[in-house]
Coordinates of C-alpha atoms in Angstrom, one line a residue:
X5 CA -44.1 1.1 56.6
X6 CA -42.4 3.4 54.0
X7 CA -39.9 0.8 53.1
X8 CA -42.7 -1.6 52.3
X9 CA -44.7 1.4 50.3
X10 CA -41.4 1.9 48.3
X11 CA -41.2 -1.6 47.5
X12 CA -45.0 -1.9 46.3
X13 CA -44.3 1.2 44.2
X14 CA -41.3 -0.3 42.5
X15 CA -43.2 -3.7 41.8
X16 CA -46.2 -1.5 40.3
X17 CA -43.7 0.5 37.8
X18 CA -42.0 -2.7 36.9
X19 CA -45.5 -4.5 36.1
X20 CA -46.5 -1.3 34.2
X21 CA -43.2 -1.3 32.2
X22 CA -43.7 -5.1 31.6
X23 CA -47.4 -4.5 30.5
X24 CA -46.4 -1.4 28.2
X25 CA -43.9 -3.8 26.4
X26 CA -46.2 -6.6 26.0
X27 CA -48.8 -4.2 24.7
X28 CA -46.0 -2.5 22.4
X29 CA -45.2 -5.8 20.7
X30 CA -48.8 -6.8 20.3
X31 CA -49.4 -3.3 18.5
X32 CA -46.4 -3.9 16.3
X33 CA -48.2 -7.4 15.5
X34 CA -51.4 -5.8 14.6
X35 CA -49.7 -3.2 12.4
X36 CA -47.8 -6.0 10.5
X37 CA -51.1 -8.0 10.1
X38 CA -52.7 -4.7 8.5
X39 CA -50.0 -4.4 6.3
X40 CA -49.8 -8.2 5.4
X41 CA -53.7 -8.1 4.4
X42 CA -52.7 -5.3 2.4
X43 CA -50.0 -7.3 0.6
X44 CA -47.5 -4.9 1.6
X45 CA -45.2 -7.9 2.7
X46 CA -41.8 -6.0 2.9
X47 CA -43.2 -3.6 5.5
X48 CA -45.1 -6.2 7.4
X49 CA -41.8 -8.1 7.7
X50 CA -40.5 -4.9 9.4
X51 CA -43.4 -4.7 11.8
X52 CA -42.9 -8.0 13.0
X53 CA -39.1 -7.9 13.4
X54 CA -39.7 -4.7 15.5
X55 CA -42.1 -6.9 17.6
X56 CA -39.6 -9.6 18.2
X57 CA -36.9 -6.9 19.1
X58 CA -39.5 -6.0 21.9
X59 CA -40.5 -9.5 22.8
X60 CA -38.3 -12.4 21.2
X61 CA -40.4 -15.0 22.9
X62 CA -43.7 -14.0 21.0
X63 CA -44.3 -17.1 19.0
X64 CA -46.9 -15.3 17.2
X65 CA -44.6 -12.7 15.9
X66 CA -42.0 -15.4 14.7
X67 CA -45.0 -17.2 13.0
X68 CA -46.3 -14.2 11.2
X69 CA -42.7 -13.2 10.1
X70 CA -42.4 -16.6 8.4
X71 CA -45.6 -16.0 6.4
X72 CA -44.2 -12.5 5.5
X73 CA -41.0 -14.0 4.3
X74 CA -42.8 -16.7 2.4
X75 CA -45.1 -14.4 0.8
X76 CA -41.9 -12.7 -0.5
X77 CA -40.5 -16.2 -1.6
X78 CA -37.6 -16.1 1.0
X79 CA -38.1 -19.5 1.3
X80 CA -35.1 -20.6 3.5
X81 CA -35.4 -17.6 5.8
X82 CA -39.3 -18.5 6.1
X83 CA -38.7 -22.1 7.1
X84 CA -36.1 -21.0 9.9
X85 CA -38.9 -18.8 11.5
X86 CA -41.6 -21.5 11.0
X87 CA -39.2 -24.2 12.8
X88 CA -38.5 -21.9 15.5
X89 CA -42.4 -21.0 16.0
X90 CA -43.0 -24.9 15.9
X91 CA -40.6 -25.1 18.8
X92 CA -41.8 -22.3 20.8
X93 CA -45.9 -22.7 20.3
X94 CA -47.7 -24.1 23.0
X95 CA -51.0 -24.3 20.9
X96 CA -51.0 -27.7 18.6
X97 CA -53.1 -26.0 16.0
X98 CA -50.8 -23.1 15.7
X99 CA -47.9 -25.4 15.8
X100 CA -49.6 -27.6 13.1
X101 CA -49.8 -24.3 10.7
X102 CA -46.0 -23.9 11.0
X103 CA -45.3 -27.3 9.9
X104 CA -47.8 -27.1 7.3
X105 CA -46.1 -24.1 5.8
X106 CA -42.5 -25.9 5.8
X107 CA -44.2 -28.6 3.9
X108 CA -45.6 -26.1 1.3
X109 CA -42.2 -24.4 0.7
X110 CA -40.5 -27.9 0.4
X111 CA -43.1 -29.4 -1.9
X112 CA -42.8 -26.3 -4.2
X113 CA -39.1 -26.8 -4.4
X114 CA -39.6 -30.6 -5.2
X115 CA -38.0 -31.7 -1.8
X116 CA -40.9 -34.3 -1.3
X117 CA -39.1 -36.2 1.4
X118 CA -39.0 -33.1 3.8
X119 CA -42.3 -31.9 2.9
X120 CA -43.7 -35.4 3.8
X121 CA -41.8 -35.1 7.3
X122 CA -43.3 -31.6 7.7
X123 CA -46.9 -32.7 6.8
X124 CA -46.8 -35.6 9.1
X125 CA -45.6 -33.4 11.9
X126 CA -48.6 -31.0 11.0
X127 CA -51.1 -34.0 11.2
X128 CA -49.8 -35.0 14.7
X129 CA -50.9 -31.9 16.1
X130 CA -53.9 -31.4 13.9
X131 CA -55.2 -34.9 12.6
X132 CA -58.3 -33.4 11.0
X133 CA -56.4 -31.0 8.5
X134 CA -57.7 -32.3 5.2
X135 CA -55.6 -30.2 3.2
X136 CA -52.2 -31.3 5.0
X137 CA -53.5 -35.0 4.5
X138 CA -54.1 -34.5 0.7
X139 CA -50.6 -32.6 0.5
X140 CA -49.0 -35.7 2.2
X141 CA -50.6 -38.1 -0.2
X142 CA -49.6 -36.1 -3.3
X143 CA -46.0 -35.7 -2.0
X144 CA -45.8 -39.5 -1.5
X145 CA -46.9 -40.0 -5.0
X146 CA -44.6 -37.4 -6.6
X147 CA -41.8 -38.9 -4.5
X148 CA -42.5 -42.3 -6.1
X149 CA -42.6 -41.1 -9.6
X150 CA -39.3 -38.7 -9.3
X151 CA -36.7 -41.4 -10.0
X152 CA -38.6 -42.2 -13.3
X153 CA -39.0 -38.6 -14.1
X154 CA -35.2 -38.0 -13.3
X155 CA -34.6 -40.8 -15.7
X156 CA -36.7 -39.5 -18.2
X157 CA -35.1 -35.9 -17.9
X158 CA -31.7 -37.7 -18.2
X159 CA -32.6 -39.4 -21.4
X160 CA -33.8 -36.1 -23.1
X161 CA -30.4 -34.6 -22.0
X162 CA -28.3 -37.4 -23.5
X163 CA -30.2 -37.2 -26.7
X164 CA -29.9 -33.6 -26.9
X165 CA -26.0 -34.1 -26.3
X166 CA -25.9 -36.8 -28.9
X167 CA -27.7 -34.6 -31.5
X168 CA -25.4 -31.8 -30.9
X169 CA -22.6 -34.0 -31.3
X170 CA -23.9 -35.2 -34.6
X171 CA -24.4 -31.8 -35.7
X172 CA -20.8 -30.7 -34.6
X173 CA -19.5 -33.8 -36.8
X174 CA -21.7 -32.6 -39.8
X175 CA -20.3 -29.2 -39.3
X176 CA -16.9 -30.4 -39.1
X177 CA -17.1 -32.4 -42.2
X178 CA -18.9 -29.8 -44.2
X179 CA -16.1 -27.4 -43.1
X180 CA -13.4 -29.9 -44.1
X181 CA -15.0 -30.6 -47.8
X182 CA -15.2 -26.8 -48.3
X183 CA -11.5 -26.4 -47.2
X184 CA -10.5 -29.4 -49.7
X185 CA -12.7 -27.7 -52.6
X186 CA -10.8 -24.4 -52.0
X187 CA -7.6 -26.2 -52.1
X188 CA -8.3 -28.0 -55.4
X189 CA -8.1 -25.3 -57.7
X190 CA -5.1 -23.9 -55.9
X191 CA -3.6 -27.3 -56.7
X192 CA -5.0 -27.4 -60.3
X193 CA -3.3 -23.8 -60.8
X194 CA -0.1 -24.8 -59.6
X195 CA -0.2 -27.9 -62.0
X196 CA -1.0 -25.7 -64.8
X197 CA 1.5 -23.3 -64.0
X198 CA 4.1 -26.1 -63.9
X199 CA 3.3 -27.2 -67.2
X200 CA 3.4 -23.8 -68.9
X201 CA 6.8 -23.2 -67.3
X202 CA 8.1 -26.7 -68.6
X203 CA 6.8 -26.0 -72.1
X204 CA 8.4 -22.6 -71.9
X205 CA 11.6 -24.1 -70.9
X206 CA 11.4 -26.7 -73.6
X207 CA 10.6 -23.8 -76.2
X208 CA 13.7 -21.9 -74.9
X209 CA 15.9 -24.9 -74.9
X210 CA 14.8 -25.5 -78.6
X211 CA 15.5 -22.0 -79.4
X212 CA 19.0 -22.1 -77.7
X213 CA 19.9 -25.2 -79.5
X214 CA 18.9 -23.4 -82.8
X215 CA 21.0 -20.4 -81.9
X216 CA 24.0 -22.5 -80.9
X217 CA 23.8 -24.3 -84.2
X218 CA 23.7 -21.5 -86.3
X219 CA 26.6 -19.8 -84.3
X220 CA 28.6 -22.8 -85.0
X221 CA 27.9 -22.7 -88.8
X222 CA 28.7 -19.1 -89.1
X223 CA 32.5 -19.3 -88.4
X224 CA 33.2 -22.0 -90.9
X225 CA 31.5 -20.0 -93.7
X226 CA 33.9 -17.1 -92.7
X227 CA 36.9 -19.4 -93.0
X228 CA 35.8 -20.7 -96.3
X229 CA 35.5 -17.3 -97.6
X230 CA 38.8 -16.2 -96.5
X231 CA 40.4 -19.0 -98.0
X232 CA 38.8 -18.4 -101.4

């Protein structure tokens, strides 16, 4: 009897411990929810992570963590949590919310194919969600127009490149013309200098010839005088 009593007490203690742990992660979720509604998303994220540290199988904590990350624009991390919540969640309505949020993030990032898949998954669990159905139709239309939009953007980019290329050509031509104009005076000056030097040389040559002629005449005069 004492042995059975001991086993019974152990079972009660284990049950009480599990209850405390379960209560603890629920309290942390409630605390996170209060912070989330106060738009204190960073602290809410911390509380949800604490709850998951207590109970990693709490699908509500996983989903709420995804919402806190999404509110902080940590989109990749948020999608990871929503995918995890979608796999863990047993309630179709709550699972639909996870996939709806995945679709919203993908739609914002213009990943229309991924958004369409997520919205379709959400509608399988909740066919009456009009918001999801509207977003699905919108993404289909945007996806259809996306190639045309990409083509228009490409044409705009090509025109900008051509315009920049033409501007560079004009700039290079102007620079070249400017350089030529700067060179021309120098070339003209060199030509003028050459003419001046040539004239000076010719004058010098003429003067030299005159000196030589005069010098050649002077000795003859001397000889004539001596003979006289």
